[in-house]
PDB file of C-alpha atoms and ligand atoms in Angstrom:
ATOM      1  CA  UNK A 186    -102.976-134.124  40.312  1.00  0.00           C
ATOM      2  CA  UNK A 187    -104.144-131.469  42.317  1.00  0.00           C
ATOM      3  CA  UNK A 188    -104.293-131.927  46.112  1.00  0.00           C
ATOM      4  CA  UNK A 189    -107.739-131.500  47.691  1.00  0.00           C
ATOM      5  CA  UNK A 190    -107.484-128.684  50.245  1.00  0.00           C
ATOM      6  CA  UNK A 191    -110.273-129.689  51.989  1.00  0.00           C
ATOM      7  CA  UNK A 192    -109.096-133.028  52.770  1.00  0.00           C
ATOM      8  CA  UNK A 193    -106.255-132.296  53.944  1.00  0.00           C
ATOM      9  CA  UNK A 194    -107.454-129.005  55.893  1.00  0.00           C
ATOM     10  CA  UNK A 195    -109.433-131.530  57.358  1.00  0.00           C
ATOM     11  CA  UNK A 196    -106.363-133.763  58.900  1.00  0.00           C
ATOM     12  CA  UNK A 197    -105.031-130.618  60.558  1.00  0.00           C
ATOM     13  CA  UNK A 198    -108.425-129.565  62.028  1.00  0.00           C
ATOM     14  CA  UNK A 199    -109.146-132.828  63.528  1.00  0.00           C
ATOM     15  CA  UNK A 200    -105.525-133.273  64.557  1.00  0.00           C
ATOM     16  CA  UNK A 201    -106.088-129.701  66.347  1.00  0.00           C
ATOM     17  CA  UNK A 202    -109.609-130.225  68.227  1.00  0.00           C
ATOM     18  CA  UNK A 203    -108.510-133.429  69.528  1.00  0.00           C
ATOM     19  CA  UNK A 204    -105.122-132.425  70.663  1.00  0.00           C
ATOM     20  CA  UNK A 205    -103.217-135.412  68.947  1.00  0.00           C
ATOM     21  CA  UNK A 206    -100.814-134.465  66.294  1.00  0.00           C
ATOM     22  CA  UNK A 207    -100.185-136.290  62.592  1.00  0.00           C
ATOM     23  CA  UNK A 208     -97.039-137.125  60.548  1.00  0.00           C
ATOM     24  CA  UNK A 209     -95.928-134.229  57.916  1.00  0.00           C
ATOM     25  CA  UNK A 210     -98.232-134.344  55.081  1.00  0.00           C
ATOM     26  CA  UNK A 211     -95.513-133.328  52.753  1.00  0.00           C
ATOM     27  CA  UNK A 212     -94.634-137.427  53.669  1.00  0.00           C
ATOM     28  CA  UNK A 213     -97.650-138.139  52.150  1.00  0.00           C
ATOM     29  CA  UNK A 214     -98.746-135.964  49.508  1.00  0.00           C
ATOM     30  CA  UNK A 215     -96.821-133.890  47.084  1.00  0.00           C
ATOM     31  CA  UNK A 216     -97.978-130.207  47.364  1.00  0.00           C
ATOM     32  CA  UNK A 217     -96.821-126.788  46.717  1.00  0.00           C
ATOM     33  CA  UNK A 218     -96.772-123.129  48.452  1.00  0.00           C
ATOM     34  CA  UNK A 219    -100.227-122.042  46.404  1.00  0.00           C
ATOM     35  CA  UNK A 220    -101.531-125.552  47.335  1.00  0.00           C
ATOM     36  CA  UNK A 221    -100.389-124.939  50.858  1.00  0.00           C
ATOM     37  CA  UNK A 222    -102.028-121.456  51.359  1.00  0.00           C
ATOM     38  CA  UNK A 223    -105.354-122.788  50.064  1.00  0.00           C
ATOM     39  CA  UNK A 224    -105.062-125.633  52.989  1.00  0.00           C
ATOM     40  CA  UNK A 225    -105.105-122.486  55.132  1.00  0.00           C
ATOM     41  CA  UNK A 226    -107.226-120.822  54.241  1.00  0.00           C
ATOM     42  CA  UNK A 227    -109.897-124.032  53.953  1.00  0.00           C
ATOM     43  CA  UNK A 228    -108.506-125.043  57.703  1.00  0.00           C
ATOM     44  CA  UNK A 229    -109.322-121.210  58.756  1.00  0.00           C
ATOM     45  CA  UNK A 230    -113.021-121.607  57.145  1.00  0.00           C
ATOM     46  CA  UNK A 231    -114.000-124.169  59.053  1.00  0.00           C
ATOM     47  CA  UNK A 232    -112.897-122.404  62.025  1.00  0.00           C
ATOM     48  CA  UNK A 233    -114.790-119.494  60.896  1.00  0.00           C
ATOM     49  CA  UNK A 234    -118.006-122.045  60.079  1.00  0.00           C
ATOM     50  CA  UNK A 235    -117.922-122.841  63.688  1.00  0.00           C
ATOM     51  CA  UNK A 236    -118.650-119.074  64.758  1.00  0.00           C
ATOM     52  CA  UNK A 237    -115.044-117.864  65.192  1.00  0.00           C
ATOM     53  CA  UNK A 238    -113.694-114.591  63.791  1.00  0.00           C
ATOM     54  CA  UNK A 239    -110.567-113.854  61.966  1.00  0.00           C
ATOM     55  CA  UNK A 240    -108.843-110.666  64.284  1.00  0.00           C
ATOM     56  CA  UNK A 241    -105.850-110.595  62.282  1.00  0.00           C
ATOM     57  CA  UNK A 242    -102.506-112.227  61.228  1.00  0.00           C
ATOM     58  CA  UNK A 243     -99.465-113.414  62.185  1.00  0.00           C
ATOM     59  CA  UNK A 244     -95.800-113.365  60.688  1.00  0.00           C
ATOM     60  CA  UNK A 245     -93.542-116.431  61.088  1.00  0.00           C
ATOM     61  CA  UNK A 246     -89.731-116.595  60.568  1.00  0.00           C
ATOM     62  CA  UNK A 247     -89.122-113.355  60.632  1.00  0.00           C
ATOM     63  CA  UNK A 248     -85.719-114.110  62.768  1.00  0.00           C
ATOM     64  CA  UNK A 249     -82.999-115.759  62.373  1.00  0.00           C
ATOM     65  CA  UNK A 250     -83.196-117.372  66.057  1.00  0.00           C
ATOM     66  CA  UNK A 251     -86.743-118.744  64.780  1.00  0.00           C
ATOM     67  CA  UNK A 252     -85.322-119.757  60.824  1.00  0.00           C
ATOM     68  CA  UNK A 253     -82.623-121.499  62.470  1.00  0.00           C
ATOM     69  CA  UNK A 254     -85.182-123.298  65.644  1.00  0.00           C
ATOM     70  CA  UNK A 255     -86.969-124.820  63.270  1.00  0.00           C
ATOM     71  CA  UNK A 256     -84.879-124.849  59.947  1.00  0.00           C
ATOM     72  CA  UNK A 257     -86.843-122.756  57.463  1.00  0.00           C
ATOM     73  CA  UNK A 258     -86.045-119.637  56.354  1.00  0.00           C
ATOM     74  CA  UNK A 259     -88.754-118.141  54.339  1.00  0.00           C
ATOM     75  CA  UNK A 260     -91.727-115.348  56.209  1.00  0.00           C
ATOM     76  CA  UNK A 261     -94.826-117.205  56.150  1.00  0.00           C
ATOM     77  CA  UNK A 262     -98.441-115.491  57.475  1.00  0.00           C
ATOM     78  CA  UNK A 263    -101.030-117.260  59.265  1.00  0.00           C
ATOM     79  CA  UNK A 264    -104.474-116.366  60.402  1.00  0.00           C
ATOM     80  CA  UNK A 265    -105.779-115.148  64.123  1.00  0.00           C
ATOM     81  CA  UNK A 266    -109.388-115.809  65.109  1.00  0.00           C
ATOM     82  CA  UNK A 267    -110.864-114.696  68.048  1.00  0.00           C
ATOM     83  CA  UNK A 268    -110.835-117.754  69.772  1.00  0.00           C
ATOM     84  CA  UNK A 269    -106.975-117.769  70.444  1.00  0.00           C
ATOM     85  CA  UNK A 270    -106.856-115.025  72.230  1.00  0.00           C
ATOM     86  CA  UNK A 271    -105.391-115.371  75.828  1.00  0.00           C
ATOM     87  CA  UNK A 272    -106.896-112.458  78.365  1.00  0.00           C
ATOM     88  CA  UNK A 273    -103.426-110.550  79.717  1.00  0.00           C
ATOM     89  CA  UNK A 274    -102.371-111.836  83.109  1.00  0.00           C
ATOM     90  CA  UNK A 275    -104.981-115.190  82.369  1.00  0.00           C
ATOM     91  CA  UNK A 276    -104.901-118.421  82.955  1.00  0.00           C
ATOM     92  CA  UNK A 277    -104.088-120.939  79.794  1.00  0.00           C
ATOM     93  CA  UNK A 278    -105.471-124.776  80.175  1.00  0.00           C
ATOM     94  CA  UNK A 279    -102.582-126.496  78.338  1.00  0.00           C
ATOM     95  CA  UNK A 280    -104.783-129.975  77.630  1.00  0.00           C
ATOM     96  CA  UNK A 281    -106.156-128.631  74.867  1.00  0.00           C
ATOM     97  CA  UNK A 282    -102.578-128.679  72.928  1.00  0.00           C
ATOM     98  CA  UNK A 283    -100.648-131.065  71.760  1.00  0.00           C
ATOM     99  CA  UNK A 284     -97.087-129.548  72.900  1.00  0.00           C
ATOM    100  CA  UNK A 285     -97.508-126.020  73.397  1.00  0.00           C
ATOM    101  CA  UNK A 286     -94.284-123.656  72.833  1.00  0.00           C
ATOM    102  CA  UNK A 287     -94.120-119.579  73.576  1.00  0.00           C
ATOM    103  CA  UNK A 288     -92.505-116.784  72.087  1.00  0.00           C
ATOM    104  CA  UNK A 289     -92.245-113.175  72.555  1.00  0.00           C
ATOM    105  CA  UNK A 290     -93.885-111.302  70.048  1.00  0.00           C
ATOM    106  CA  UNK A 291     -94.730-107.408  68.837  1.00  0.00           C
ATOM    107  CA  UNK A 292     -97.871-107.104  68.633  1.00  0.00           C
ATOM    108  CA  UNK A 293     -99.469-103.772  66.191  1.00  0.00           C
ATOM    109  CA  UNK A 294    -103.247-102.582  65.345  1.00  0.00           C
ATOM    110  CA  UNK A 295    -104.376-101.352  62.413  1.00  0.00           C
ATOM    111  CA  UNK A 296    -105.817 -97.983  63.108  1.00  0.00           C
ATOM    112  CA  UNK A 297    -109.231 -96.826  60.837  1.00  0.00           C
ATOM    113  CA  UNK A 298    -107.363 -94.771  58.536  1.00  0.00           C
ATOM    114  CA  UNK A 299    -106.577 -97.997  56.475  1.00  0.00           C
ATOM    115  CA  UNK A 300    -108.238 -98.215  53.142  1.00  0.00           C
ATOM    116  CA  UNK A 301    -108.297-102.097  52.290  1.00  0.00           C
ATOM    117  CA  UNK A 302    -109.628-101.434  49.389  1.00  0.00           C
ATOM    118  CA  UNK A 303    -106.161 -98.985  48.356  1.00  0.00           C
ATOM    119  CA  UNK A 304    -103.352-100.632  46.797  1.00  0.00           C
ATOM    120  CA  UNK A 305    -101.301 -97.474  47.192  1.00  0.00           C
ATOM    121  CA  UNK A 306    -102.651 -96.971  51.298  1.00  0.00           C
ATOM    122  CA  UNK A 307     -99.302 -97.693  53.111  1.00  0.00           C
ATOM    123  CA  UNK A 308    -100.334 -99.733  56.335  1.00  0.00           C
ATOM    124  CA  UNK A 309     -96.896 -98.554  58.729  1.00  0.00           C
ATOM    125  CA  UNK A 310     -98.460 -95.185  58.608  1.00  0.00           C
ATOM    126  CA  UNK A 311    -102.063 -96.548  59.552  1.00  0.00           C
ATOM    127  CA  UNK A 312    -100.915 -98.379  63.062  1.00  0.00           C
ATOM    128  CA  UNK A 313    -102.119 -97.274  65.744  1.00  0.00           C
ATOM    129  CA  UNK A 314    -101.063 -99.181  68.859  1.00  0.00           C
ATOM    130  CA  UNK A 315     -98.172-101.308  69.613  1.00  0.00           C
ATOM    131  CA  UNK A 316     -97.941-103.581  72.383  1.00  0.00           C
ATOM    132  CA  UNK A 317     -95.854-106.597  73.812  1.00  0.00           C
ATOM    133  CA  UNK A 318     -97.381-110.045  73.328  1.00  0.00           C
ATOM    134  CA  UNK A 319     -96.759-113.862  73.061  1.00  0.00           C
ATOM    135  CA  UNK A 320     -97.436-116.362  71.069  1.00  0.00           C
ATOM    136  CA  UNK A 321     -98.048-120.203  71.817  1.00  0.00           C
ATOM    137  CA  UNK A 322     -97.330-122.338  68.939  1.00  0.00           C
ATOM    138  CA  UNK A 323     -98.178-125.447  68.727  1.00  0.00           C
ATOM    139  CA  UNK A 324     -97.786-127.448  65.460  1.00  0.00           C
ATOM    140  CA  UNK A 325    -100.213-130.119  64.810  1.00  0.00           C
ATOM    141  CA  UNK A 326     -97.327-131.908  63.424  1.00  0.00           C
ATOM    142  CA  UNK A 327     -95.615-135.022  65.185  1.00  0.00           C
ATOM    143  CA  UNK A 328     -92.509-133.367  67.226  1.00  0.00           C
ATOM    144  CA  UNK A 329     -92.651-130.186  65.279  1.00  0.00           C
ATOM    145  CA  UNK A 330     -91.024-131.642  62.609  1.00  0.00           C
ATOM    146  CA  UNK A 331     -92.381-129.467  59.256  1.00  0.00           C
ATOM    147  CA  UNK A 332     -91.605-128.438  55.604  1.00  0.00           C
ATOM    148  CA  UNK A 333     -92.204-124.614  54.744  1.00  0.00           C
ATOM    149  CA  UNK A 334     -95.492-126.350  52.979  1.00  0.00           C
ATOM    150  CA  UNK A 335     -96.588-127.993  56.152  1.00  0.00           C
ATOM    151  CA  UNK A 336     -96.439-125.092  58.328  1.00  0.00           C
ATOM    152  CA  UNK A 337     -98.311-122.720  56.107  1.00  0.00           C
ATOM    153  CA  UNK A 338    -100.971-125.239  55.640  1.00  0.00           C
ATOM    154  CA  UNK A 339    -101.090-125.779  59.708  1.00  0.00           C
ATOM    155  CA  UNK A 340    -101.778-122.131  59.669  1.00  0.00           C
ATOM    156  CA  UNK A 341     -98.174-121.600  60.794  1.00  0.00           C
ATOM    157  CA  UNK A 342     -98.554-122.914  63.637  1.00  0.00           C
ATOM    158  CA  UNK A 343    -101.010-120.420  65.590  1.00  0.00           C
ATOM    159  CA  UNK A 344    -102.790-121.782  68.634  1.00  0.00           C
ATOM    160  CA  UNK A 345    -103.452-118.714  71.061  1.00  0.00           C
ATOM    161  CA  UNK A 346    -101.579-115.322  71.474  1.00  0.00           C
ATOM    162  CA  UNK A 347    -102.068-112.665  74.679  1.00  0.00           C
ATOM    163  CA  UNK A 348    -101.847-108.938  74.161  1.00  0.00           C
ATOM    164  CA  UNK A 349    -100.577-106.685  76.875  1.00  0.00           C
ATOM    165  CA  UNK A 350    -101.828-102.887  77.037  1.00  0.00           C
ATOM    166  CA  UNK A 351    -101.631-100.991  73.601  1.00  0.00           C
ATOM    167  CA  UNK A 352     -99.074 -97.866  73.675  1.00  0.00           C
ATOM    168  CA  UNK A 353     -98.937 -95.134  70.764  1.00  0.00           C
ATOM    169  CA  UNK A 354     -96.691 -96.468  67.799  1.00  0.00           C
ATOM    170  CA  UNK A 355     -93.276 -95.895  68.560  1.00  0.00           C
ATOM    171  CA  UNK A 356     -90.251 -96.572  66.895  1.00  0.00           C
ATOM    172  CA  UNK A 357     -88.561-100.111  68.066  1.00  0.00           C
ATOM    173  CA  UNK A 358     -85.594-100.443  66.161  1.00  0.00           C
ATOM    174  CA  UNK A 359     -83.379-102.302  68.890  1.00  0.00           C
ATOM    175  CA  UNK A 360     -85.758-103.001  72.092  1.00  0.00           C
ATOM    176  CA  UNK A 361     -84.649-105.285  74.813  1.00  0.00           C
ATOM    177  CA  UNK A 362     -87.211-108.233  74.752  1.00  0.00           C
ATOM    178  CA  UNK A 363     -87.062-110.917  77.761  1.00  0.00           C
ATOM    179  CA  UNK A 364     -89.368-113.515  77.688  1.00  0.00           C
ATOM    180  CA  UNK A 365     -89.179-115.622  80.787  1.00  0.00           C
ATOM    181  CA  UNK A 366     -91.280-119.437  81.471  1.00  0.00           C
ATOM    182  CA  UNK A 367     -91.016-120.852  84.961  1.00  0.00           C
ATOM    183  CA  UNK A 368     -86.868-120.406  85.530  1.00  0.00           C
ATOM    184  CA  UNK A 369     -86.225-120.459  81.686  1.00  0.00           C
ATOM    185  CA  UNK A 370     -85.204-117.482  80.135  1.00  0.00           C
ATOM    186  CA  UNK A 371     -84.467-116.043  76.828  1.00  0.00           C
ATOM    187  CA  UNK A 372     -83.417-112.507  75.647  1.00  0.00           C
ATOM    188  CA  UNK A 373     -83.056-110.773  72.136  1.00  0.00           C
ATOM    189  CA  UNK A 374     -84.169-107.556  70.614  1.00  0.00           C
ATOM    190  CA  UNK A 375     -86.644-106.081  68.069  1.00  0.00           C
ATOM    191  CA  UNK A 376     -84.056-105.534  65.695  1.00  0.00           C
ATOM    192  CA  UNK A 377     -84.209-109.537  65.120  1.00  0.00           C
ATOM    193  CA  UNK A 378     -86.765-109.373  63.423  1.00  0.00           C
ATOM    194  CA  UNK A 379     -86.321-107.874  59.936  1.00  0.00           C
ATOM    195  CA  UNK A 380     -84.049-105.349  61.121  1.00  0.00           C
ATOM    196  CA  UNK A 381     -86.916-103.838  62.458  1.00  0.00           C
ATOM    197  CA  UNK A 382     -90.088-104.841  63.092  1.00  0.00           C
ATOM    198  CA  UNK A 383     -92.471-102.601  61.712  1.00  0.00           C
ATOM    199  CA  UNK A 384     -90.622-103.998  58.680  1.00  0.00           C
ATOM    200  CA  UNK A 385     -93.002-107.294  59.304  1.00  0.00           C
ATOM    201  CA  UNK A 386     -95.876-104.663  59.014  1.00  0.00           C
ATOM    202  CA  UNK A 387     -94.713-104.422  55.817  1.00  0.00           C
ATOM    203  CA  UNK A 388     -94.800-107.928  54.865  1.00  0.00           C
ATOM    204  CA  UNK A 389     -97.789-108.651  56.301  1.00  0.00           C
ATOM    205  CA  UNK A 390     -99.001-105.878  54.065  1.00  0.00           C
ATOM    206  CA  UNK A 391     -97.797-107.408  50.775  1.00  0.00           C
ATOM    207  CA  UNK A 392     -98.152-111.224  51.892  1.00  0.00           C
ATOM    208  CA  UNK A 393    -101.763-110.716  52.560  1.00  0.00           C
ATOM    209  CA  UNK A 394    -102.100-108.987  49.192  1.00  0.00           C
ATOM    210  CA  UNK A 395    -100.274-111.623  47.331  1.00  0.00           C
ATOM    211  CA  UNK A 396    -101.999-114.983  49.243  1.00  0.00           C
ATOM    212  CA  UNK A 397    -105.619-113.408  49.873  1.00  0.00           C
ATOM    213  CA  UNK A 398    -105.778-112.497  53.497  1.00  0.00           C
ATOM    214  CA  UNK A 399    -107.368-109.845  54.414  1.00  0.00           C
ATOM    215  CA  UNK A 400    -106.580-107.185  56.501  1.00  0.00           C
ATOM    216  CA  UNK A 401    -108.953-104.735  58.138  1.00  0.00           C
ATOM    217  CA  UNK A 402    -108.960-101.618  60.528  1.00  0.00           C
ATOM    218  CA  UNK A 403    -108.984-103.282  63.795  1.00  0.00           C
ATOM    219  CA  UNK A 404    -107.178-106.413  62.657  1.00  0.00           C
ATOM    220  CA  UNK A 405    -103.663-107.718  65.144  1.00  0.00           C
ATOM    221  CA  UNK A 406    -100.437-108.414  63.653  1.00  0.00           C
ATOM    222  CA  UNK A 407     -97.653-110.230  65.400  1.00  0.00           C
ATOM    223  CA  UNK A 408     -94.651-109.189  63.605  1.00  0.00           C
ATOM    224  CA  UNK A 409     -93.057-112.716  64.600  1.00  0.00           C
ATOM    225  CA  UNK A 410     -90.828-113.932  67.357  1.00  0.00           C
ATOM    226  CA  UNK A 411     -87.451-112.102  68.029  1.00  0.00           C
ATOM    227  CA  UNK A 412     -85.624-115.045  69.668  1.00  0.00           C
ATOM    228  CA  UNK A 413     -86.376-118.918  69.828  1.00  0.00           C
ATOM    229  CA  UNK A 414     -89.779-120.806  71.268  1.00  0.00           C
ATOM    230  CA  UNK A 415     -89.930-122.266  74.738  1.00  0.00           C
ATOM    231  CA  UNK A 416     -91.543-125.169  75.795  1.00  0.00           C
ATOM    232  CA  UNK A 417     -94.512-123.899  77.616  1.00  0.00           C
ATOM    233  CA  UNK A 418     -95.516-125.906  80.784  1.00  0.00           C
ATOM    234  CA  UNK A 419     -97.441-125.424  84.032  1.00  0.00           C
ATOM    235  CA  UNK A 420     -95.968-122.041  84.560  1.00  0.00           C
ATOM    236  CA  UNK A 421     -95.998-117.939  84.316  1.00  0.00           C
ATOM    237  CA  UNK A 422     -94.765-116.684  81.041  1.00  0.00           C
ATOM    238  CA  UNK A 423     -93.933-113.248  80.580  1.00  0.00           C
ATOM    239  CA  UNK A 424     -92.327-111.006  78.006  1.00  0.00           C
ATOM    240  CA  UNK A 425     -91.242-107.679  78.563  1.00  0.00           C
ATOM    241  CA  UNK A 426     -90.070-105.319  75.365  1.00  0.00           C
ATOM    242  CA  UNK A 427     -88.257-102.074  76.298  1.00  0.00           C
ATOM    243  CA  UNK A 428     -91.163 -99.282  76.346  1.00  0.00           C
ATOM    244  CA  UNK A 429     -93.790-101.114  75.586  1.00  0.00           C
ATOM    245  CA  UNK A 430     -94.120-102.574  79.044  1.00  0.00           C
ATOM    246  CA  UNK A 431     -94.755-106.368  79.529  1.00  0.00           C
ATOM    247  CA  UNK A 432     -97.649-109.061  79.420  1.00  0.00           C
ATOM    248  CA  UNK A 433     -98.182-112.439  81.453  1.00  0.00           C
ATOM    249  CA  UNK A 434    -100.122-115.653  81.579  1.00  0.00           C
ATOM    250  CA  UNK A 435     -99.915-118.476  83.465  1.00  0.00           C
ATOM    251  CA  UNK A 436    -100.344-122.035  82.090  1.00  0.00           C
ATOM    252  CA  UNK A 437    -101.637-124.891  84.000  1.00  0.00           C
ATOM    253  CA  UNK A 438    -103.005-128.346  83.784  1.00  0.00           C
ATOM    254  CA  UNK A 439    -106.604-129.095  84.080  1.00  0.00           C
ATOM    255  CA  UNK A 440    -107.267-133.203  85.169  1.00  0.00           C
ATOM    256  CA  UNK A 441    -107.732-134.900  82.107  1.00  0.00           C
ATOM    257  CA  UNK A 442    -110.622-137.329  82.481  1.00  0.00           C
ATOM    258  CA  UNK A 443    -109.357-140.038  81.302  1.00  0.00           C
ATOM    259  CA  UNK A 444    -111.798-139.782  78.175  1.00  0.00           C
ATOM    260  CA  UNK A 445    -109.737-137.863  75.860  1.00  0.00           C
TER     261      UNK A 445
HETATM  262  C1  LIG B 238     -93.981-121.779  63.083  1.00  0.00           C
HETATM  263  C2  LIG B 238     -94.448-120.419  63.529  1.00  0.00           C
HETATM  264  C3  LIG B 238     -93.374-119.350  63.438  1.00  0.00           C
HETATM  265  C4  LIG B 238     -92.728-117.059  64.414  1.00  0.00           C
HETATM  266  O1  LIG B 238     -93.012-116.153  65.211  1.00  0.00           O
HETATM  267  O2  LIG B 238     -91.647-117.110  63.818  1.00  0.00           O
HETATM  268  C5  LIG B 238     -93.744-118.124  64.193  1.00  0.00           C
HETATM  269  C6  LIG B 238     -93.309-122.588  64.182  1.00  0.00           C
HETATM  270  O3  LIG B 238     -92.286-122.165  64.704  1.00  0.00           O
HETATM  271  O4  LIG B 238     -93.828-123.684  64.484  1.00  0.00           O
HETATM  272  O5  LIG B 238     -94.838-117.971  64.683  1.00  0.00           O
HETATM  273 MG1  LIG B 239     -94.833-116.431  66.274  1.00  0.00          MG
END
């Protein structure tokens, strides 16, 4: 039998607006990838139902550091709205997650040459910005612990992302990226990801064909981390890519109330 989507798109989006995370569901119910995508995408809706807008997507496990983090080892794509967006050098309550990670990410625009309605319109040549970013997962599920299913249907994890300034598209075969939290540090480069990362442009190109996503002039794309998550506490966070420049935020605490 069928899975309903809404149901359990409903699990997740409780589990997210009240900051308390649920066991896998792939414990509980048996459900494939096409099953999984449609939990997305009803999980997204009711986002979108409460006045939020989709900005863009996001590629996940497009590394090896990441595949092997959190032992799965297909690309997956997930959905931005507006209201995850992080203002560069901001400040980040972290009560309203569960157990907030970050990762350095490339972050491209689509540019208004892009024809969404051409199948033969190649998206790399219709970017226009690049920029570094990061990315604060958070999975709704209990100690991160997900199939491939799970995580797509969790929207792949997404919770907020913060853009630094956008640059002119540039080739970043084998940038230096440093992401830094508190006194943690962790280094790779672009060429982690896909061997390049434009190559994620790519994919989010034919993913978003092939599960239903769409992409518009204007939309984000985070190509997908180049080295592991960090736990994210009460701290700065920055990431710096080699010519692009680098972006901060700075998570805190607000008091909880007691109240939930
Ligand atoms: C899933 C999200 C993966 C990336 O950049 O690889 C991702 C997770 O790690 O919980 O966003
Ligand atoms: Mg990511």
């Amino acid at each position: 039998m069928a899975v309903d989507s809404e149901q359990l798109a409903e699990i997740l989006d409780r589990a997210q607006q009240t900051a308390r995370d649920v066991p896998s569901l792939a414990d509980s119910f048996t459900f494939d990838l096409d099953d999984a995508y449609a939990i997305q995408r009803a999980l997204v809706e009711r986002r979108l139902a409460r006045g939020q807008r989709q900005v863009g997507v996001k590629m996940g496990f497009t590394s090896h550091a990441k595949m092997a983090q959190m032992g799965v080892s297909e690309v997956i794509i997930g959905r931005l709205t507006d209201a995850m967006r992080v203002a560069a050098g901001g400040r980040v309550d972290l009560t309203r997650f569960i157990h907030p990670r970050i990762e350095p990410e490339v972050a491209y625009r689509i540019g208004s040459t892009f024809d969404p309605g051409d199948p033969d319109c190649d998206l790399t040549r219709c970017i226009d910005g690049v920029a570094p970013a990061m990315e604060i997962i958070d999975s709704r599920y209990r100690d991160f612990r997900f199939t491939h299913e799970d995580v797509v249907a969790d929207n792949t994890s997404a919770a907020g992302y913060v853009i630094g300034e956008w640059v002119v598209p540039q080739e970043l075969p084998q940038a230096a990226v440093r992401m830094s939290v508190g006194d943690r540090q962790t280094t790779g480069s672009t060429s982690a990801i896909l061997d390049d990362p434009i190559n994620a442009v790519r994919e989010a190109q034919r993913m978003s064909v092939k599960r239903g996503l769409a992409l518009r002039p204007g939309d984000v794309i985070l190509a997908g981390a180049a080295t592991a998550a960090l736990p994210f506490g009460a701290a700065r966070a920055e990431c710096e890519i080699d010519g692009l420049g680098a972006v901060h935020i700075i998570g805190w605490t607000s008091e909880k109330d007691g109240h939930g």
